[in-house]
CSV table of N, CA and C in Angstrom, one decimal:
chain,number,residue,atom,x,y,z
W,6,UNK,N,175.8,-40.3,-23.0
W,6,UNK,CA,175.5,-39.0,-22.3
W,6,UNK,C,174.4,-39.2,-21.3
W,7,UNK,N,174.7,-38.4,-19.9
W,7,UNK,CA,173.7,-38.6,-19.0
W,7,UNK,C,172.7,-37.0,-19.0
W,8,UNK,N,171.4,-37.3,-18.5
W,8,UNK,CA,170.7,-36.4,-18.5
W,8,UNK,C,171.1,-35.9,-17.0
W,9,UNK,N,171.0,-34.6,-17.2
W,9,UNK,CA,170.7,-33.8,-15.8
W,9,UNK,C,170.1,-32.3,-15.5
W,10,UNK,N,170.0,-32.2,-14.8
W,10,UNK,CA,168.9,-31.2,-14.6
W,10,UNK,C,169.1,-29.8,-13.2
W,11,UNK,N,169.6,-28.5,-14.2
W,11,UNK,CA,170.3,-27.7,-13.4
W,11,UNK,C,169.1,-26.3,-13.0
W,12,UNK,N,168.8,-26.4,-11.6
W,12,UNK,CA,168.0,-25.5,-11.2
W,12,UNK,C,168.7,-24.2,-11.1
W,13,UNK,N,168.4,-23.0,-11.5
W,13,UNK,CA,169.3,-21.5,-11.4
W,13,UNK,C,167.6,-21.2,-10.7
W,14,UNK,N,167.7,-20.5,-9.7
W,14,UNK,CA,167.0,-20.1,-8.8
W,14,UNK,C,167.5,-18.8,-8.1
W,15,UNK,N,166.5,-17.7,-8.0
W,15,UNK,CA,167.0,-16.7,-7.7
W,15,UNK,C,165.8,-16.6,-6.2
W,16,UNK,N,167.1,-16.0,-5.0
W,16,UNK,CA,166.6,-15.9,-4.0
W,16,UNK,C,165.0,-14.8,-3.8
W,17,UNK,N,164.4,-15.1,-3.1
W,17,UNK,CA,162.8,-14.4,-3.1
W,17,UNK,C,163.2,-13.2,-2.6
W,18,UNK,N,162.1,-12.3,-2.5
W,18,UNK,CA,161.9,-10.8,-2.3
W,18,UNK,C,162.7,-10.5,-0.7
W,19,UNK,N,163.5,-9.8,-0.8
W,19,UNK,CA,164.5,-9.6,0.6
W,19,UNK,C,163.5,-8.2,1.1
W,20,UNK,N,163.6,-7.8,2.1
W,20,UNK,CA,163.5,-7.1,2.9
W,20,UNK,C,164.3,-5.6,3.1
W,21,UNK,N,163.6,-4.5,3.5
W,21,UNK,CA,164.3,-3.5,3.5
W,21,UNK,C,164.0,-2.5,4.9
W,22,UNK,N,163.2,-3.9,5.4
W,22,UNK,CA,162.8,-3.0,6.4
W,22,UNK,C,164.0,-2.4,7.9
W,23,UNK,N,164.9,-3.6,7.7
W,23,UNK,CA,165.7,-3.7,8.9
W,23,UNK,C,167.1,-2.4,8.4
W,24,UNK,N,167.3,-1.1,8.2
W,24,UNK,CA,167.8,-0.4,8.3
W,24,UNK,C,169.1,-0.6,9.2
W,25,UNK,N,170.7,-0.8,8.3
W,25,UNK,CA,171.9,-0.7,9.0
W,25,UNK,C,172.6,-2.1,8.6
W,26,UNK,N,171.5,-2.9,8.4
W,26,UNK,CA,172.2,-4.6,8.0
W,26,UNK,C,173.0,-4.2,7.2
W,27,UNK,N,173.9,-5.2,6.6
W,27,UNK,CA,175.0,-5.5,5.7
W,27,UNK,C,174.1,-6.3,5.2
W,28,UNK,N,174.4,-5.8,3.4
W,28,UNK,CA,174.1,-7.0,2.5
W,28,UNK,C,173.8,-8.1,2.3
W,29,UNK,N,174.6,-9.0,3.2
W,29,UNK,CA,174.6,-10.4,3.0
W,29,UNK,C,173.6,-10.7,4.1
W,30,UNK,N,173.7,-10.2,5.4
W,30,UNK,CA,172.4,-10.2,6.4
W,30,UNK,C,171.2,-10.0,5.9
W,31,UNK,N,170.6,-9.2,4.6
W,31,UNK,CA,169.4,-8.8,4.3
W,31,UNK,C,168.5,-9.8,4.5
W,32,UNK,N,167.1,-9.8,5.5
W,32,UNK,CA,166.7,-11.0,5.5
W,32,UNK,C,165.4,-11.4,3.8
W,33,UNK,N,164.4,-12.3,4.1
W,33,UNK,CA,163.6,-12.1,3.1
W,33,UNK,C,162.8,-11.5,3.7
W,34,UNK,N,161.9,-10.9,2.5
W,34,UNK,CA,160.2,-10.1,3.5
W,34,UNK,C,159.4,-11.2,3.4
W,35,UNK,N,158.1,-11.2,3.8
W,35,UNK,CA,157.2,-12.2,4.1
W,35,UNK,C,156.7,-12.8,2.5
W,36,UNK,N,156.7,-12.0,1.2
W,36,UNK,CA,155.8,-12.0,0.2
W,36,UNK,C,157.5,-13.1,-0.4
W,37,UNK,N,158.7,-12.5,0.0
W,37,UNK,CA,159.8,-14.0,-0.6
W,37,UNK,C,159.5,-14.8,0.2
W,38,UNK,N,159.4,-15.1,1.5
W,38,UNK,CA,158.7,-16.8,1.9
W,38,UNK,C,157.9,-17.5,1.1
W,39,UNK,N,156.5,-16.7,1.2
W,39,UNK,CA,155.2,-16.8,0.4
W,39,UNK,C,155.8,-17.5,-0.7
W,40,UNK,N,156.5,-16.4,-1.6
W,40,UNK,CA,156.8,-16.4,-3.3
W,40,UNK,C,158.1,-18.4,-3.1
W,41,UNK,N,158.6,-18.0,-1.9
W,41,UNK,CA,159.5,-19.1,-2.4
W,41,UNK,C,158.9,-20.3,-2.1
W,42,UNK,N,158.3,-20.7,-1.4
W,42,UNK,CA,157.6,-21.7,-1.2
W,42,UNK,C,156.2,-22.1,-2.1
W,43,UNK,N,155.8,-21.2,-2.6
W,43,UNK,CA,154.6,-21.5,-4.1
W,43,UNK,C,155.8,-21.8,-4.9
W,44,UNK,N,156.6,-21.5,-5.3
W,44,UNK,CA,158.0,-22.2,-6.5
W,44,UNK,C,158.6,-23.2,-5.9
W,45,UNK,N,158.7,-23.7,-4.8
W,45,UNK,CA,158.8,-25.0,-4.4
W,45,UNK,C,157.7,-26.3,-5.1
W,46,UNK,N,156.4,-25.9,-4.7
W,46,UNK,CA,155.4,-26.2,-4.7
W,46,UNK,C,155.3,-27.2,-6.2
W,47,UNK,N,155.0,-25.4,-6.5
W,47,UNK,CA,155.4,-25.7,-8.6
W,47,UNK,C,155.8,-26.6,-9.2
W,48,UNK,N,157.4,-26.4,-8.8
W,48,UNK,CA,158.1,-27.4,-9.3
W,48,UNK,C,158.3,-28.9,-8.8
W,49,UNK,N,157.5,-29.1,-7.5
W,49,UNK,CA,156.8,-30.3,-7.0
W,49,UNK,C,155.9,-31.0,-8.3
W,50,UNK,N,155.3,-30.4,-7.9
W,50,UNK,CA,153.9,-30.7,-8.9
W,50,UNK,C,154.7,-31.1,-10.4
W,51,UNK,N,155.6,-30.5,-10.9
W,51,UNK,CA,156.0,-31.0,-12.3
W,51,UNK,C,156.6,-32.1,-12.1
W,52,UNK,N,157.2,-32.8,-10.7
W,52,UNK,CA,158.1,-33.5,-10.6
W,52,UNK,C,159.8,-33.5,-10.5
W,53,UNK,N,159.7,-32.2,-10.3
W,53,UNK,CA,161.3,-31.2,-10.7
W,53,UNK,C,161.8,-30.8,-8.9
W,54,UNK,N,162.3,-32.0,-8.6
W,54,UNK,CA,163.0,-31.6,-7.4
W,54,UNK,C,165.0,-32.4,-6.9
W,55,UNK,N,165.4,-31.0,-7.0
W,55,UNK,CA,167.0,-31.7,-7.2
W,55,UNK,C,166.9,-32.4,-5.8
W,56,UNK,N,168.5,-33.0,-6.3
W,56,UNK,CA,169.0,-34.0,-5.5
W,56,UNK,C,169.9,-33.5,-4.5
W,57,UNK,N,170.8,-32.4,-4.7
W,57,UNK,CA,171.9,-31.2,-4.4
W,57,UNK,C,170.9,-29.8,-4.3
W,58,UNK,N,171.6,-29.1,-3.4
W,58,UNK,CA,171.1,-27.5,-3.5
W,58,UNK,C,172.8,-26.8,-3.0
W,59,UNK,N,172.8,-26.0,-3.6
W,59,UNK,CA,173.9,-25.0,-3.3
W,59,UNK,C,173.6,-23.5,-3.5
W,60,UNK,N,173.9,-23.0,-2.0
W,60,UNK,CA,173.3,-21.5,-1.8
W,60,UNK,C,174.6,-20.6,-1.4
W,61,UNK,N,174.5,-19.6,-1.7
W,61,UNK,CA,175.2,-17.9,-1.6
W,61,UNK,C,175.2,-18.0,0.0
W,62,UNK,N,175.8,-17.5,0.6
W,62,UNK,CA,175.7,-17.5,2.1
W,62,UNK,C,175.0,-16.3,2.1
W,63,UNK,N,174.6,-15.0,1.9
W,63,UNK,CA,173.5,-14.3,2.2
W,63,UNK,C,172.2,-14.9,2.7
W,64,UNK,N,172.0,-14.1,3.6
W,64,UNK,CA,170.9,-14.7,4.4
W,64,UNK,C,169.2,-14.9,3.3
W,65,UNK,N,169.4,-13.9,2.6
W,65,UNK,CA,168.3,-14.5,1.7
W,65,UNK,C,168.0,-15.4,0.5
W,66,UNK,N,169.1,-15.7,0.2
W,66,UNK,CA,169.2,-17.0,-0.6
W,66,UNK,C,169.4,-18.0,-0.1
W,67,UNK,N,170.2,-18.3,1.2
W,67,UNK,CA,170.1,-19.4,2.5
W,67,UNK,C,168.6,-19.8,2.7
W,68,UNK,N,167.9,-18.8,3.0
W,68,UNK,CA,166.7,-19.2,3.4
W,68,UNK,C,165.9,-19.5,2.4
W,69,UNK,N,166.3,-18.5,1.4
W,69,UNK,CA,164.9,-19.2,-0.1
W,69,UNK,C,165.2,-21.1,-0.2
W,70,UNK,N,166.6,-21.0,-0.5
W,70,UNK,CA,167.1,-22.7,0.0
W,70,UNK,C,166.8,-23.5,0.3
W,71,UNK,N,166.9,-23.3,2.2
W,71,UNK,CA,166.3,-24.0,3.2
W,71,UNK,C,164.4,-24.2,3.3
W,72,UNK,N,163.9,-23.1,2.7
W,72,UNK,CA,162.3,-23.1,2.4
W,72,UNK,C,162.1,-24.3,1.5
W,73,UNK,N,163.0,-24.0,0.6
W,73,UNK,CA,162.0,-25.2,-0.5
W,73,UNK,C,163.0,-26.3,0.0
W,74,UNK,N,164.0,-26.3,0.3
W,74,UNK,CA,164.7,-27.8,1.0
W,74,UNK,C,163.8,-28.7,2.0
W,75,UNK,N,163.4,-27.8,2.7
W,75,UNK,CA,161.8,-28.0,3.8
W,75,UNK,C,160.8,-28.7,3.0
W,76,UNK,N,160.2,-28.0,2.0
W,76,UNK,CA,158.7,-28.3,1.3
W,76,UNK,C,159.4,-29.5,0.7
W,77,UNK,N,160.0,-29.5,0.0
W,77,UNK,CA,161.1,-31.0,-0.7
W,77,UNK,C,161.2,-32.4,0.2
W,78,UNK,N,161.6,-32.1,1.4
W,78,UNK,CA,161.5,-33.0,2.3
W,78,UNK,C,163.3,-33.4,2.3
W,79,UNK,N,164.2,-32.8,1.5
W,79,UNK,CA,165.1,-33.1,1.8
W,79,UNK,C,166.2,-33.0,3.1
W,80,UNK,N,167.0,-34.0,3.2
W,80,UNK,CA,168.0,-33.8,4.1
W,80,UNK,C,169.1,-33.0,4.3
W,81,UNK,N,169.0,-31.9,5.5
W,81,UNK,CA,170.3,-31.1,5.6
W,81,UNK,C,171.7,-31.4,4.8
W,82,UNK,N,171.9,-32.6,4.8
W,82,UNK,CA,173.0,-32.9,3.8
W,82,UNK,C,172.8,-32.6,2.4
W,83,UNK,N,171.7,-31.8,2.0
W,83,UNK,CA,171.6,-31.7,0.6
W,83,UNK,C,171.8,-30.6,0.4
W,84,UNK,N,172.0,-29.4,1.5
W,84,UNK,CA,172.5,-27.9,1.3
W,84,UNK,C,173.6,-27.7,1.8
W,85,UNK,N,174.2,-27.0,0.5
W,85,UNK,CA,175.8,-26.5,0.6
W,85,UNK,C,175.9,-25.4,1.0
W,86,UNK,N,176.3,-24.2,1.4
W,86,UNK,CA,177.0,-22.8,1.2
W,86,UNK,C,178.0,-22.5,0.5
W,87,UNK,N,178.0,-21.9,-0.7
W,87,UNK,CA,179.6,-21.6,-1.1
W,87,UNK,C,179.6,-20.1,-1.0
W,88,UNK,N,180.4,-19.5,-0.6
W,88,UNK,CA,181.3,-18.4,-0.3
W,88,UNK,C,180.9,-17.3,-1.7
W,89,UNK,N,181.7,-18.1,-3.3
W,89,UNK,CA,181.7,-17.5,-4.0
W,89,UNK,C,180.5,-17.3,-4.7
W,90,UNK,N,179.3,-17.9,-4.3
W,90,UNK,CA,178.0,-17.6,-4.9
W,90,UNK,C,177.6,-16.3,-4.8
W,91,UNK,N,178.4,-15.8,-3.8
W,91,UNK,CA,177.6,-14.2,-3.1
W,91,UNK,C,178.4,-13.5,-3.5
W,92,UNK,N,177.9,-12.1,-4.6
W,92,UNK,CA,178.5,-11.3,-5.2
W,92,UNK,C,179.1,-11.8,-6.4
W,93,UNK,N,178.3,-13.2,-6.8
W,93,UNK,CA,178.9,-13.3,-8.0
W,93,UNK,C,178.8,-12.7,-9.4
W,94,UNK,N,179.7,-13.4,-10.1
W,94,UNK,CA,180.5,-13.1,-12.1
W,94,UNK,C,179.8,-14.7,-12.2
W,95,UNK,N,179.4,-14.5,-13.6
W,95,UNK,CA,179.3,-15.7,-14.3
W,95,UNK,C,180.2,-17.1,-13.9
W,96,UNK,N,181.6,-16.4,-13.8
W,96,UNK,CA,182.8,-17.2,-14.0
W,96,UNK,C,182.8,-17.8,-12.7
W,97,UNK,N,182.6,-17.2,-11.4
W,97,UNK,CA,182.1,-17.6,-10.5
W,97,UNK,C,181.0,-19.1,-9.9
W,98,UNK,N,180.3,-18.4,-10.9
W,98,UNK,CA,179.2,-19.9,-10.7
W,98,UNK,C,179.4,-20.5,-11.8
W,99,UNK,N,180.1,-20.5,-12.9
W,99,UNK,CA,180.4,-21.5,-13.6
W,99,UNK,C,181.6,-22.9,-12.7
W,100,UNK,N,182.3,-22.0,-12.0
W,100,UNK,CA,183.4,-22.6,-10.9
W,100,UNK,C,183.0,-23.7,-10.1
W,101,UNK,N,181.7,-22.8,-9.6
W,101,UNK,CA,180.8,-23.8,-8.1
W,101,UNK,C,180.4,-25.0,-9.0
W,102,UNK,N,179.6,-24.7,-10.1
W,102,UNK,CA,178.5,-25.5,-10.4
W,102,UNK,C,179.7,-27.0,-11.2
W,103,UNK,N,180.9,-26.5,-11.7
W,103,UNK,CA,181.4,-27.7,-12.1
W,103,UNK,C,182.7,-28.4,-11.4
W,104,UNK,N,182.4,-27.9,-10.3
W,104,UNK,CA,183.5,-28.8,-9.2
W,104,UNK,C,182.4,-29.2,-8.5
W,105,UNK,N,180.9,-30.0,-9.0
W,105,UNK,CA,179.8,-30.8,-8.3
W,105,UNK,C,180.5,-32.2,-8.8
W,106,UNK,N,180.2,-33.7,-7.9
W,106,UNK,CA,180.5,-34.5,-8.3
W,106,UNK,C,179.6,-35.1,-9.5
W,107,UNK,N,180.0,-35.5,-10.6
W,107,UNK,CA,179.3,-36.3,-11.5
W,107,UNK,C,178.5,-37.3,-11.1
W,108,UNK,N,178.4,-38.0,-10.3
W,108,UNK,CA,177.2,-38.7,-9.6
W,108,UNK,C,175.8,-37.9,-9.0
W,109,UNK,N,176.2,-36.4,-9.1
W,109,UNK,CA,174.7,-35.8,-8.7
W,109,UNK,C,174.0,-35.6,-10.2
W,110,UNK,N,172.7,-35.6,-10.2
W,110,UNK,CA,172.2,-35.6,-11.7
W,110,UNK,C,171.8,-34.4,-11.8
W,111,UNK,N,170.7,-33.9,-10.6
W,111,UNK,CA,170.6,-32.6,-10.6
W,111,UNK,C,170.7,-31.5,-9.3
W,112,UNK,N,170.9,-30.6,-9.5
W,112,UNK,CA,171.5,-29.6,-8.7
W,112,UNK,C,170.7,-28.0,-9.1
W,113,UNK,N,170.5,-27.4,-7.6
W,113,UNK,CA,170.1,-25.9,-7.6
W,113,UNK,C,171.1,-25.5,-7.0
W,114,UNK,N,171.0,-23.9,-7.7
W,114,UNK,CA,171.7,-22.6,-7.2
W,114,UNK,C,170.9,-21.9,-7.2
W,115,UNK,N,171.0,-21.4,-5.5
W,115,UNK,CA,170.4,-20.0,-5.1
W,115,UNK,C,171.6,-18.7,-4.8
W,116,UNK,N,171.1,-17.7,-5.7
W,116,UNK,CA,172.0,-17.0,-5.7
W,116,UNK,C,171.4,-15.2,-6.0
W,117,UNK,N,172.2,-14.7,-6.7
W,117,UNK,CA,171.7,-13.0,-6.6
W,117,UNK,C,171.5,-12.2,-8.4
W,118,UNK,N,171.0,-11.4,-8.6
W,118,UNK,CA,171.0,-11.0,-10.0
W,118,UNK,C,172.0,-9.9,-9.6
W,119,UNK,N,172.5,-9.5,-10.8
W,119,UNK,CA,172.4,-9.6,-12.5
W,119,UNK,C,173.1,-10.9,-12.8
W,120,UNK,N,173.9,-11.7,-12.0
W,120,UNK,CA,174.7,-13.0,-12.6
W,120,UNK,C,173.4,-14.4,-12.5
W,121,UNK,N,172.6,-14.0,-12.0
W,121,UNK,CA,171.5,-15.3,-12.3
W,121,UNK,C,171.1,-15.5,-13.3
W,122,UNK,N,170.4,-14.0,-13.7
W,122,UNK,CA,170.4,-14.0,-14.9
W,122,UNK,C,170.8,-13.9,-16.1
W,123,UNK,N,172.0,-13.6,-16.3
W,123,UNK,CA,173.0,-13.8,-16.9
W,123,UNK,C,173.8,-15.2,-17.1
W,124,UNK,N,173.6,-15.9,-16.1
W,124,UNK,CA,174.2,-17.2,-16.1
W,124,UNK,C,173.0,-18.1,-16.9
W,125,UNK,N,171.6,-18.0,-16.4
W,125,UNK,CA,170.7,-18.4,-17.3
W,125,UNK,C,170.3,-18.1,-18.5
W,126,UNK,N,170.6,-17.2,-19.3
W,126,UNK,CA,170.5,-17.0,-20.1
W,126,UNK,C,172.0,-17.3,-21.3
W,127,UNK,N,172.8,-18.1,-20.4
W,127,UNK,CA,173.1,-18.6,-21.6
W,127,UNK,C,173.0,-19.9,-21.9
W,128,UNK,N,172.2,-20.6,-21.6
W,128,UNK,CA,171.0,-21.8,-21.8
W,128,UNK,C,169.9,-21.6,-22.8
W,129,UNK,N,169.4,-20.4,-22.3
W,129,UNK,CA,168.0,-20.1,-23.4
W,129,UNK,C,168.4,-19.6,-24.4
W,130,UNK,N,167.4,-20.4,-25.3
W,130,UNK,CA,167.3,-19.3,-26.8
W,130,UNK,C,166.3,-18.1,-26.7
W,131,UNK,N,165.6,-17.6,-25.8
W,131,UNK,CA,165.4,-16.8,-25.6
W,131,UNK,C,165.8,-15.9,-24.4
W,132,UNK,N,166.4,-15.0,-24.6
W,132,UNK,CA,167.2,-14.3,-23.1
W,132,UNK,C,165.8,-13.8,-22.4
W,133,UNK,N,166.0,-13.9,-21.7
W,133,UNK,CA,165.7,-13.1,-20.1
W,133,UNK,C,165.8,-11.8,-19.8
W,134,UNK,N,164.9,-10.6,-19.9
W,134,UNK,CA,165.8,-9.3,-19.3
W,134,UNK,C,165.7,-9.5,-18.2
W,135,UNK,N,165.4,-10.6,-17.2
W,135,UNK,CA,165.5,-9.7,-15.6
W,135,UNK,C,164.8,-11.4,-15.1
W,136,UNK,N,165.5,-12.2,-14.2
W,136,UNK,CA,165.1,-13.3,-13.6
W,136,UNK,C,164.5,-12.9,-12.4
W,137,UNK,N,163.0,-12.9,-12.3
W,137,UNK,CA,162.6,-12.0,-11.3
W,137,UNK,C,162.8,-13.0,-9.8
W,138,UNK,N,162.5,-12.0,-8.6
W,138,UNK,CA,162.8,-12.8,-7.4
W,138,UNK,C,161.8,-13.8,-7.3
W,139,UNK,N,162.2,-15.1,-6.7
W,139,UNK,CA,161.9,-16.6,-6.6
W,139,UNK,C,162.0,-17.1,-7.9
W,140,UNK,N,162.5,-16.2,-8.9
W,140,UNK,CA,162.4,-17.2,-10.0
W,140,UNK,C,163.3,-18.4,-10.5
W,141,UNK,N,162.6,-19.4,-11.5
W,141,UNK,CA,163.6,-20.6,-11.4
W,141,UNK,C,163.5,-20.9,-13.1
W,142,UNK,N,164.7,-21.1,-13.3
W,142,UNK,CA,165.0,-21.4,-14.3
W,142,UNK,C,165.4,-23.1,-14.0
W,143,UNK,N,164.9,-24.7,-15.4
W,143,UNK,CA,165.2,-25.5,-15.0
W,143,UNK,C,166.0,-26.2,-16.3
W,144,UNK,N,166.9,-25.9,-16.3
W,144,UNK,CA,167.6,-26.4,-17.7
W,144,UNK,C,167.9,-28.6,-17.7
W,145,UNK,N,167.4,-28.8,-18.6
W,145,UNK,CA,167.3,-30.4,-18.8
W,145,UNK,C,168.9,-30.6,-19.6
W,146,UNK,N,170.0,-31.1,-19.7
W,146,UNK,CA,171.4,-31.0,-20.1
W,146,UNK,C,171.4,-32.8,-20.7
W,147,UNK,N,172.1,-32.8,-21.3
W,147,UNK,CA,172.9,-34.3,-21.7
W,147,UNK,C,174.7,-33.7,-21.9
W,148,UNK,N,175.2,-34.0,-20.5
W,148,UNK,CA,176.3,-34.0,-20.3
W,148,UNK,C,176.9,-34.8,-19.1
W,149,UNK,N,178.3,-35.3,-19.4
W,149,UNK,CA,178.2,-36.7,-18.5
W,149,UNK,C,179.3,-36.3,-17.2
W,150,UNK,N,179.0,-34.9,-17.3
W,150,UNK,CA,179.4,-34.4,-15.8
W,150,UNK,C,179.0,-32.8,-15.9
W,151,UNK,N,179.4,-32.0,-14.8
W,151,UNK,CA,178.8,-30.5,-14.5
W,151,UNK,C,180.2,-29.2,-15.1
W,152,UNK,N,180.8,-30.1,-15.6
W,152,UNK,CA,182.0,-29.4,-16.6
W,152,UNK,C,181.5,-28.7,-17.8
W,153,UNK,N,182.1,-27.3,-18.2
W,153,UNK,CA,181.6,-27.2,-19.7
W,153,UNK,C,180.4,-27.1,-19.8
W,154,UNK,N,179.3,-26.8,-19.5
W,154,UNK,CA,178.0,-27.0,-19.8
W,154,UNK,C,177.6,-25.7,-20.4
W,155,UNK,N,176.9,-26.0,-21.4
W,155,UNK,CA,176.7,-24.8,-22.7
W,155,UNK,C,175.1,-25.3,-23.6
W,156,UNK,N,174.9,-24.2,-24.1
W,156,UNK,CA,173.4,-24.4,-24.6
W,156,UNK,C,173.4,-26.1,-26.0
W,157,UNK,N,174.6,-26.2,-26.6
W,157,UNK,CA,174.1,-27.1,-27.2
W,157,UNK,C,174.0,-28.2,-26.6
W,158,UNK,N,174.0,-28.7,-25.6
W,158,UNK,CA,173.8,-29.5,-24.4
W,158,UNK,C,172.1,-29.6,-23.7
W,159,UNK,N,171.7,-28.9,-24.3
W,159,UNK,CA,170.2,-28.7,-23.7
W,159,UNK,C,169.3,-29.0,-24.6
W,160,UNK,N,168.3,-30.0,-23.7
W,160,UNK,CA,167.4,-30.3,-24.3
W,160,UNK,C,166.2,-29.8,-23.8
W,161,UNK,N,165.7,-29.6,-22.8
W,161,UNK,CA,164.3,-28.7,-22.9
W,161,UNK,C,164.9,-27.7,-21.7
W,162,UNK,N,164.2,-26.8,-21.4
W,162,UNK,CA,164.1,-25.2,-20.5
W,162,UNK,C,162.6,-25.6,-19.9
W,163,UNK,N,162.6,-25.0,-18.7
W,163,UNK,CA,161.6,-24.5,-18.3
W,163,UNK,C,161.8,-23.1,-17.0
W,164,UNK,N,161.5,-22.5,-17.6
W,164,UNK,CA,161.2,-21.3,-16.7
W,164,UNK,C,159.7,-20.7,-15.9
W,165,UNK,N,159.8,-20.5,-14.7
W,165,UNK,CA,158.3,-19.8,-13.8
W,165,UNK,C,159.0,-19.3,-13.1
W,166,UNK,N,158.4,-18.1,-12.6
W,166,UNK,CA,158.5,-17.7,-11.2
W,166,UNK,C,157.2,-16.9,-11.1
W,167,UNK,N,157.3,-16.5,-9.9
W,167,UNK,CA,155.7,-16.1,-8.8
W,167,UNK,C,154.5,-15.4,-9.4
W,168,UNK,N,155.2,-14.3,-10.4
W,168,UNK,CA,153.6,-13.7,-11.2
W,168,UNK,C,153.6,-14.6,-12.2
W,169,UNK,N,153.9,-15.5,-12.9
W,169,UNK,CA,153.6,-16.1,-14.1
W,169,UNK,C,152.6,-16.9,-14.0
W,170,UNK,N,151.7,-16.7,-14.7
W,170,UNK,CA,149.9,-17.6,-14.5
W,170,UNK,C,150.6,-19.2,-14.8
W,171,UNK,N,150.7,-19.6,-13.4
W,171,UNK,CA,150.7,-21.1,-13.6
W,171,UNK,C,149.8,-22.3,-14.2
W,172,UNK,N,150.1,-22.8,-15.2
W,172,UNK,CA,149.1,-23.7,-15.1
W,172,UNK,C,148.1,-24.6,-14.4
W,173,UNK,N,148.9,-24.9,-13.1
W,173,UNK,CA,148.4,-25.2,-12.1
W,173,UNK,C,146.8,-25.0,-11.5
């Protein structure tokens, strides 16, 4: 069994100011930049930076994405768009996350609640009521591909996002 390490990341605090947008246009407000880039940070500092990123095409999960893809230093080739991430069902992002190739070890998804957290929480032994915005859930797995992945498969959790008194 190989270890791998699946980032569930919920896009930072969108904006409300722009009156008339569609949905998927919503941009982020300034305090989700802020917020997404201190959870870049974070999870720098622990050493927790995927290899893959895969984002919702809405403009504010794109960008929470491309923010920490930036702080990361990685290469545009490491951000996907999928279609079905936006407005997703569990079933949904169970889809994306296991048609990744088995050679990626770890992988994030930026995406939208109630399925963020929902999808994270069936990893934790403890649920979640509410995966707040920029927050990141970082599940550690022993599975020897992105198929099937289920809590007995998990070997540590870590969860932060922006108000949680970081150790740091």
């Amino acid at each position: 069994m190989m270890e791998r390490k699946l980032f569930i990341i919920r896009h930072g605090k969108s904006s409300w100011d722009h009156q008339g947008l569609d949905d998927i246009d919503r941009p982020l407000a300034e305090r989700g930049i802020l917020n997404s880039e201190e959870m870049a940070k974070r999870l720098s500092h622990k050493g927790l930076i995927p290899e893959l990123l895969v984002s919702s095409p809405a403009s504010r999960a794109l960008n929470t994405a491309l923010i920490m893809a930036r702080f990361w230093m990685l290469k545009p080739a490491a951000l996907q768009i999928y279609e079905p991430l936006y407005d997703a069902f569990i079933s949904n992002i169970e889809q994306v996350v296991s048609g990744i190739p088995s050679e990626v070890k770890s992988l994030a998804i930026f995406g939208h609640n109630p399925a963020w957290t929902a999808y994270a929480n069936q990893f934790l032994s403890r649920p979640l009521d509410n995966l707040p915005t920029a927050g990141v859930v970082v599940v550690t797995l022993n599975s020897d591909s992105w198929k099937g992945l289920s809590r007995g498969q998990v070997k540590e959790v870590h969860v932060d996002y922006p108000k949680k008194k970081s150790p740091l």
